CSV table of C-alpha atoms (C1' of nucleotides) and ligand atoms in Angstrom, one decimal:
chain,number,residue,atom,x,y,z
A,15,MET,CA,47.6,89.4,-81.4
A,16,GLY,CA,49.1,89.5,-85.0
A,17,LYS,CA,51.1,86.6,-85.9
A,18,THR,CA,54.7,86.9,-84.3
A,19,MET,CA,58.0,85.8,-85.5
A,20,HIS,CA,58.0,83.2,-82.4
A,21,GLU,CA,54.6,81.4,-83.7
A,22,ASN,CA,56.1,80.8,-87.1
A,23,ALA,CA,59.3,79.7,-85.8
A,24,VAL,CA,57.7,76.1,-84.4
A,25,ALA,CA,57.0,74.6,-87.5
A,26,ALA,CA,59.7,75.8,-89.7
A,27,PRO,CA,62.7,74.5,-88.7
A,28,PHE,CA,62.1,70.9,-89.3
A,29,ALA,CA,60.1,72.0,-92.8
A,30,ALA,CA,63.2,74.0,-93.7
A,31,GLU,CA,65.3,70.7,-93.2
A,32,LYS,CA,63.1,68.7,-95.1
A,33,LEU,CA,63.2,71.1,-98.2
A,34,ARG,CA,66.7,71.7,-97.9
A,35,LEU,CA,67.5,67.7,-98.1
A,36,ALA,CA,65.1,67.4,-101.1
A,37,GLY,CA,67.0,70.2,-103.0
A,38,LEU,CA,64.0,72.8,-102.9
A,39,ARG,CA,64.4,76.1,-101.9
A,40,PRO,CA,62.7,77.0,-98.5
A,41,THR,CA,60.4,79.7,-99.8
A,42,ARG,CA,57.5,81.1,-97.8
A,43,GLN,CA,55.0,79.0,-99.8
A,44,ARG,CA,56.7,75.8,-99.4
A,45,LEU,CA,57.6,76.4,-95.7
A,46,GLU,CA,53.9,77.1,-94.9
A,47,LEU,CA,52.7,74.1,-97.1
A,48,ALA,CA,55.2,71.9,-95.8
A,49,SER,CA,54.5,72.6,-92.1
A,50,HIS,CA,50.7,72.0,-92.9
A,51,LEU,CA,51.4,68.7,-94.7
A,52,PHE,CA,54.0,67.2,-92.2
A,53,GLY,CA,53.5,69.0,-88.8
A,54,GLY,CA,50.9,66.6,-87.7
A,55,PRO,CA,49.8,63.2,-88.3
A,56,ASP,CA,49.9,61.7,-91.7
A,57,ARG,CA,47.1,63.1,-93.9
A,58,HIS,CA,45.7,62.6,-97.5
A,59,VAL,CA,44.9,66.0,-99.5
A,60,THR,CA,43.8,67.3,-103.0
A,61,ALA,CA,45.5,70.4,-104.4
A,62,GLU,CA,42.0,72.1,-103.6
A,63,SER,CA,41.5,70.9,-100.0
A,64,LEU,CA,44.9,71.8,-99.2
A,65,HIS,CA,44.6,75.1,-100.7
A,66,ASP,CA,41.6,76.0,-99.1
A,67,GLU,CA,42.9,75.1,-95.8
A,68,VAL,CA,45.9,77.2,-96.2
A,69,VAL,CA,44.0,80.4,-97.7
A,70,GLU,CA,41.7,79.7,-94.5
A,71,ALA,CA,44.7,79.8,-92.2
A,72,GLY,CA,45.2,83.2,-93.4
A,73,ILE,CA,48.2,82.3,-95.9
A,74,LYS,CA,48.7,83.9,-99.5
A,75,VAL,CA,49.1,81.1,-101.9
A,76,SER,CA,47.9,80.4,-105.4
A,77,LEU,CA,46.5,77.3,-106.4
A,78,ALA,CA,49.1,76.9,-109.1
A,79,THR,CA,51.8,76.9,-106.6
A,80,VAL,CA,49.8,74.3,-104.6
A,81,TYR,CA,49.9,72.0,-107.7
A,82,ASN,CA,53.5,72.8,-108.3
A,83,THR,CA,54.6,72.2,-104.9
A,84,LEU,CA,52.6,69.1,-104.2
A,85,HIS,CA,54.4,67.7,-107.4
A,86,GLN,CA,57.7,68.7,-106.5
A,87,PHE,CA,57.3,67.3,-102.9
A,88,THR,CA,56.2,64.1,-104.9
A,89,GLN,CA,59.3,63.8,-107.0
A,90,ALA,CA,61.4,64.4,-104.0
A,91,GLY,CA,59.9,61.4,-102.3
A,92,LEU,CA,58.1,63.4,-99.6
A,93,LEU,CA,54.5,62.6,-100.9
A,94,ARG,CA,53.2,59.9,-102.8
A,95,GLN,CA,50.1,60.0,-105.2
A,96,VAL,CA,47.0,57.6,-104.6
A,97,ILE,CA,44.5,57.2,-107.5
A,98,VAL,CA,41.3,56.2,-106.5
A,99,ASP,CA,39.1,58.7,-107.9
A,100,ALA,CA,38.9,59.4,-111.6
A,101,ALA,CA,37.8,62.9,-111.1
A,102,ARG,CA,40.3,64.1,-108.5
A,103,GLY,CA,43.9,63.3,-107.4
A,104,TYR,CA,45.0,62.8,-103.9
A,105,PHE,CA,48.4,63.0,-102.4
A,106,ASP,CA,49.6,61.1,-99.0
A,107,THR,CA,52.2,62.1,-96.3
A,108,ASN,CA,52.6,58.4,-95.7
A,109,THR,CA,55.0,57.5,-98.4
A,110,GLY,CA,55.8,54.1,-96.8
A,111,ASP,CA,54.1,50.6,-97.5
A,112,HIS,CA,50.3,50.5,-96.8
A,113,GLN,CA,47.1,50.6,-98.4
A,114,HIS,CA,43.8,52.3,-98.4
A,115,PHE,CA,40.0,52.3,-97.7
A,116,PHE,CA,38.2,54.7,-99.9
A,117,LEU,CA,34.9,56.0,-98.8
A,118,GLU,CA,33.2,56.5,-102.1
A,119,ASP,CA,30.5,58.6,-100.7
A,120,GLU,CA,32.6,61.0,-99.0
A,121,GLY,CA,35.7,60.9,-101.2
A,122,MET,CA,37.6,60.3,-98.3
A,123,LEU,CA,40.8,57.7,-97.7
A,124,ILE,CA,41.8,55.8,-94.6
A,125,ASP,CA,45.1,54.1,-94.2
A,126,ILE,CA,45.6,50.4,-93.8
A,127,PRO,CA,48.9,49.6,-92.3
A,128,GLY,CA,51.4,47.6,-94.6
A,129,GLU,CA,51.4,44.7,-92.8
A,130,THR,CA,47.9,44.3,-92.6
A,131,ILE,CA,47.1,43.2,-96.1
A,132,THR,CA,48.8,40.4,-97.9
A,133,VAL,CA,48.8,40.1,-101.7
A,134,ALA,CA,50.0,36.8,-102.9
A,135,GLY,CA,50.4,35.4,-106.7
A,136,VAL,CA,51.2,38.5,-108.3
A,137,PRO,CA,52.6,37.5,-111.6
A,138,THR,CA,55.8,38.6,-113.1
A,139,ALA,CA,55.7,41.7,-115.2
A,140,PRO,CA,55.5,41.2,-119.0
A,141,PRO,CA,59.1,40.8,-120.6
A,142,GLY,CA,61.1,44.1,-120.6
A,143,MET,CA,58.5,45.6,-117.8
A,144,THR,CA,59.1,45.8,-114.1
A,145,VAL,CA,56.7,46.2,-111.1
A,146,ASP,CA,56.6,49.7,-110.2
A,147,ARG,CA,54.1,48.9,-107.2
A,148,VAL,CA,51.1,47.1,-106.1
A,149,ASP,CA,48.2,49.2,-105.1
A,150,VAL,CA,45.2,47.5,-103.1
A,151,VAL,CA,42.1,49.6,-102.7
A,152,VAL,CA,39.1,48.4,-100.3
A,153,ARG,CA,36.1,50.6,-101.7
A,154,ILE,CA,33.7,51.1,-99.0
A,155,ARG,CA,30.2,52.7,-98.7
A,156,ARG,CA,27.4,53.3,-96.4
A,157,SER,CA,25.6,50.0,-95.6
B,24,MET,CA,29.9,47.0,-152.1
B,25,GLY,CA,27.9,49.1,-149.7
B,26,LYS,CA,27.0,47.4,-146.3
B,27,THR,CA,24.3,45.1,-146.6
B,28,MET,CA,21.7,43.9,-144.3
B,29,HIS,CA,23.3,40.5,-144.1
B,30,GLU,CA,26.5,41.8,-143.3
B,31,ASN,CA,24.9,43.8,-140.0
B,32,ALA,CA,22.8,40.7,-139.2
B,33,VAL,CA,25.9,38.7,-138.1
B,34,ALA,CA,26.8,40.8,-134.9
B,35,ALA,CA,23.2,42.3,-134.1
B,36,PRO,CA,21.3,39.1,-132.8
B,37,PHE,CA,23.3,38.6,-129.7
B,38,ALA,CA,23.7,42.4,-128.9
B,39,ALA,CA,20.2,43.0,-129.4
B,40,GLU,CA,19.4,40.2,-126.7
B,41,LYS,CA,22.0,41.7,-124.5
B,42,LEU,CA,20.2,45.2,-124.6
B,43,ARG,CA,16.7,43.5,-124.3
B,44,LEU,CA,17.9,41.8,-121.1
B,45,ALA,CA,19.2,45.2,-119.8
B,46,GLY,CA,16.0,47.0,-120.3
B,47,LEU,CA,17.6,49.2,-122.9
B,48,ARG,CA,16.1,50.1,-126.5
B,49,PRO,CA,18.4,48.3,-129.1
B,50,THR,CA,19.0,51.8,-130.8
B,51,ARG,CA,21.5,51.8,-134.0
B,52,GLN,CA,24.0,53.5,-131.9
B,53,ARG,CA,23.7,50.8,-128.9
B,54,LEU,CA,23.8,47.9,-131.3
B,55,GLU,CA,26.9,49.1,-133.0
B,56,LEU,CA,28.4,50.0,-129.8
B,57,ALA,CA,27.6,46.8,-128.1
B,58,SER,CA,28.9,44.6,-131.0
B,59,HIS,CA,32.4,46.4,-130.8
B,60,LEU,CA,32.5,45.9,-127.3
B,61,PHE,CA,31.0,42.5,-126.7
B,62,GLY,CA,31.5,41.0,-130.2
B,63,GLY,CA,35.1,39.7,-129.6
B,64,PRO,CA,37.5,39.0,-126.4
B,65,ASP,CA,37.4,41.1,-123.3
B,66,ARG,CA,38.5,44.5,-123.7
B,67,HIS,CA,39.2,47.6,-121.9
B,68,VAL,CA,38.3,51.1,-123.6
B,69,THR,CA,38.0,54.8,-122.8
B,70,ALA,CA,35.1,56.6,-124.2
B,71,GLU,CA,37.5,58.6,-126.5
B,72,SER,CA,39.0,55.3,-127.7
B,73,LEU,CA,35.9,53.7,-128.4
B,74,HIS,CA,34.5,56.6,-130.2
B,75,ASP,CA,37.2,56.6,-132.4
B,76,GLU,CA,37.2,53.3,-133.3
B,77,VAL,CA,33.4,53.2,-134.0
B,78,VAL,CA,33.9,56.3,-135.9
B,79,GLU,CA,36.6,54.9,-138.0
B,80,ALA,CA,34.5,52.1,-138.7
B,81,GLY,CA,32.2,54.6,-140.4
B,82,ILE,CA,29.6,54.5,-137.8
B,83,LYS,CA,27.9,57.9,-136.9
B,84,VAL,CA,27.7,58.3,-133.2
B,85,SER,CA,28.4,61.3,-131.2
B,86,LEU,CA,31.0,61.4,-127.9
B,87,ALA,CA,28.2,62.2,-125.8
B,88,THR,CA,26.1,59.2,-126.8
B,89,VAL,CA,29.3,56.8,-126.2
B,90,TYR,CA,29.4,58.3,-122.8
B,91,ASN,CA,25.9,57.9,-122.1
B,92,THR,CA,26.1,54.1,-123.6
B,93,LEU,CA,28.9,53.4,-121.5
B,94,HIS,CA,27.4,54.5,-118.2
B,95,GLN,CA,24.2,52.8,-119.2
B,96,PHE,CA,26.1,49.4,-119.8
B,97,THR,CA,27.9,49.9,-116.4
B,98,GLN,CA,24.9,50.2,-114.6
B,99,ALA,CA,23.4,47.3,-116.6
B,100,GLY,CA,26.3,45.3,-115.2
B,101,LEU,CA,27.3,44.4,-118.9
B,102,LEU,CA,30.7,46.7,-118.3
B,103,ARG,CA,32.5,47.8,-115.1
B,104,GLN,CA,34.7,51.0,-114.6
B,105,VAL,CA,38.4,50.6,-113.7
B,106,ILE,CA,40.0,53.5,-112.0
B,107,VAL,CA,43.8,53.4,-112.4
B,108,ASP,CA,44.5,56.8,-113.9
B,109,ALA,CA,43.4,60.0,-112.6
B,110,ALA,CA,43.2,61.4,-116.1
B,111,ARG,CA,41.2,59.1,-117.7
B,112,GLY,CA,38.2,56.5,-117.0
B,113,TYR,CA,38.3,52.9,-118.2
B,114,PHE,CA,35.5,50.6,-119.0
B,115,ASP,CA,36.1,46.9,-119.0
B,116,THR,CA,33.9,44.3,-120.6
B,117,ASN,CA,35.1,41.8,-118.4
B,118,THR,CA,32.8,41.9,-115.2
B,119,GLY,CA,34.0,39.1,-113.2
B,120,ASP,CA,36.2,39.0,-110.4
B,121,HIS,CA,39.9,39.6,-111.8
B,122,GLN,CA,42.6,42.3,-111.5
B,123,HIS,CA,44.9,44.5,-113.6
B,124,PHE,CA,48.5,45.3,-114.6
B,125,PHE,CA,48.6,49.0,-115.7
B,126,LEU,CA,51.3,50.0,-118.0
B,127,GLU,CA,51.9,53.3,-116.8
B,128,ASP,CA,53.6,54.4,-119.8
B,129,GLU,CA,51.1,53.3,-122.5
B,130,GLY,CA,47.9,53.9,-120.3
B,131,MET,CA,47.0,50.4,-121.1
B,132,LEU,CA,45.5,47.7,-119.2
B,133,ILE,CA,46.0,43.9,-118.8
B,134,ASP,CA,43.8,41.4,-117.1
B,135,ILE,CA,45.1,39.0,-114.2
B,136,PRO,CA,42.7,36.3,-114.1
B,137,GLY,CA,40.7,36.4,-110.6
B,138,GLU,CA,42.5,33.4,-109.1
B,139,THR,CA,45.8,34.3,-109.6
B,140,ILE,CA,46.1,37.2,-106.9
B,141,THR,CA,45.2,36.3,-103.3
B,142,VAL,CA,44.6,39.3,-101.0
B,143,ALA,CA,44.3,38.5,-97.3
B,144,GLY,CA,44.0,40.4,-94.4
B,145,VAL,CA,41.5,43.0,-95.5
B,146,PRO,CA,40.1,44.6,-92.3
B,147,THR,CA,36.6,44.7,-91.7
B,148,ALA,CA,35.1,47.9,-92.8
B,149,PRO,CA,34.3,50.8,-90.4
B,150,PRO,CA,30.9,50.6,-88.5
B,151,GLY,CA,28.1,51.4,-90.8
B,152,MET,CA,30.0,50.7,-93.8
B,153,THR,CA,30.6,47.7,-96.3
B,154,VAL,CA,33.0,46.7,-98.4
B,155,ASP,CA,31.9,47.1,-102.3
B,156,ARG,CA,35.1,45.6,-103.6
B,157,VAL,CA,38.8,45.2,-103.3
B,158,ASP,CA,40.9,46.3,-106.2
B,159,VAL,CA,44.6,45.3,-107.1
B,160,VAL,CA,46.4,47.4,-109.7
B,161,VAL,CA,49.7,46.1,-110.5
B,162,ARG,CA,51.8,49.0,-111.7
B,163,ILE,CA,54.3,48.4,-114.4
B,164,ARG,CA,56.8,50.3,-116.4
B,165,ARG,CA,59.6,49.7,-118.8
B,166,SER,CA,62.9,48.6,-117.3
C,19,DA,C1',-1.2,56.5,-138.4
C,20,DA,C1',-0.4,59.0,-134.2
C,21,DG,C1',1.3,59.5,-129.5
C,22,DT,C1',4.6,59.4,-126.3
C,23,DA,C1',8.6,58.4,-123.8
C,24,DG,C1',13.1,57.0,-124.4
C,25,DT,C1',17.2,58.6,-127.2
C,26,DT,C1',20.9,61.2,-129.8
C,27,DT,C1',23.2,65.0,-130.4
C,28,DA,C1',25.3,69.9,-131.2
C,29,DG,C1',27.2,72.8,-128.5
C,30,DA,C1',27.6,75.1,-124.1
C,31,DA,C1',28.9,74.3,-119.1
C,32,DT,C1',31.9,72.3,-115.6
C,33,DA,C1',36.0,71.0,-113.3
C,34,DA,C1',40.4,69.5,-112.3
C,35,DT,C1',45.0,70.5,-114.0
C,36,DT,C1',48.6,72.5,-116.7
C,37,DC,C1',50.6,76.3,-119.0
C,38,DT,C1',52.6,81.2,-120.2
C,39,DA,C1',54.9,84.9,-119.4
C,40,DA,C1',55.8,88.3,-116.5
C,41,DG,C1',56.9,90.0,-111.9
C,42,DT,C1',59.5,88.6,-107.4
C,43,DC,C1',62.5,86.3,-104.4
C,44,DG,C1',66.6,83.9,-102.4
C,45,DA,C1',71.4,83.0,-102.0
C,46,DG,C1',75.9,83.1,-103.4
C,47,DA,C1',79.3,86.7,-105.5
C,48,DA,C1',81.5,90.8,-105.1
D,17,DT,C1',75.5,95.2,-98.3
D,18,DT,C1',74.4,95.6,-102.9
D,19,DC,C1',74.2,93.1,-107.2
D,20,DT,C1',72.9,89.4,-110.1
D,21,DC,C1',70.8,85.5,-111.8
D,22,DG,C1',68.4,81.6,-111.9
D,23,DA,C1',64.5,79.6,-109.3
D,24,DC,C1',59.9,80.6,-107.8
D,25,DT,C1',55.2,82.6,-107.9
D,26,DT,C1',51.0,83.6,-110.0
D,27,DA,C1',47.0,85.6,-112.6
D,28,DG,C1',44.7,84.4,-116.1
D,29,DA,C1',44.4,81.6,-120.4
D,30,DA,C1',44.6,77.0,-122.0
D,31,DT,C1',43.6,72.1,-121.8
D,32,DT,C1',41.3,67.8,-121.3
D,33,DA,C1',37.8,65.0,-119.6
D,34,DT,C1',33.5,64.8,-118.7
D,35,DT,C1',28.5,66.3,-118.0
D,36,DC,C1',24.7,69.1,-118.9
D,37,DT,C1',20.9,71.4,-122.0
D,38,DA,C1',17.3,71.4,-124.8
D,39,DA,C1',16.0,70.7,-129.4
D,40,DA,C1',15.2,67.2,-133.0
D,41,DC,C1',14.7,62.0,-133.7
D,42,DT,C1',12.9,57.4,-133.3
D,43,DA,C1',11.5,52.9,-131.1
D,44,DC,C1',7.6,50.7,-129.8
D,45,DT,C1',2.6,50.8,-128.3
D,46,DT,C1',-2.1,51.6,-129.3
E,208,MN,MN1,41.5,65.4,-114.1
E,209,MN,MN1,37.8,64.3,-115.4
E,210,ZN,ZN1,47.5,56.7,-96.9
E,211,ZN,ZN1,39.9,43.9,-117.0
DNA sequence: AAGTAGTTTAGAATAATTCTAAGTCGAGAA
DNA sequence: TTCTCGACTTAGAATTATTCTAAACTACTT
């Protein structure tokens, strides 16, 4: 009935591999956060939503560590940040080229595959600057 | 040498008109904020940057009033909000259709005229939802 | 001039995020 | 194995942007 070593062994191996490749020690907290983040389909989380979820699952991790880990994963290229709301920061497990619907009422993100939207006519960046990326956010609401 | 009634009368008339049309009382604070915002070319401000500027100009307004006024102007359609930074909210005097460069290093916005960028292939919103607007942010940095 | 609702504001309160400093842990060395 | 040390975690304080409260003030009507 308690958690067995076997139960945890399901997600850990590939998560440990990810962390190793990123040069991050596979600590208990990082492994647990990584399997929640990367163990299923792509997802969008806030620090607090992920912390709640992980605490709910009986895992002991502080909110500070969740923030630290999300930033480390982002630096390592395992996550990207999505800026759609002035009040909250979102992190996205899908680091590939894609865009978002943002449901302003629920504060929820939905992926739009990268090939779907075409952005044409982006001017060249001012002298001495380079384009880091082009974000498209389709803001939607109950109609 | 002090401010004369005549000096203030230059900007006030059109600002008062704007406020009247928006159903907002032309108070001293609103008139002063409005002439700073709308008295020249289009601009992007944060509550704090506008407050600093206005205080610097010798005007007595509280930060709370700047926040209130920016929100009231936004509701009235005189401003729009631009979300590019998770830490700060920006307000834009240009409410027409256009997009932005965002200089991530300086936290500065530059307008891209509305006809410049074309966004094609935006999928229809999920059932029961409507597209509020499509924002394009071209994030740039020193190269 | 008086009344009243709208407005301003100081200061407290919120909320997301970051920082500090002290304890804990992982991994290589011995 | 045990030792060692830098990496990691964390409680709680601090920071920052923004909002709220509730009391004082003011623009407009009568
Ligand atoms: Mn924030
Ligand atoms: Mn904020
Ligand atoms: Zn996404
Ligand atoms: Zn603009």
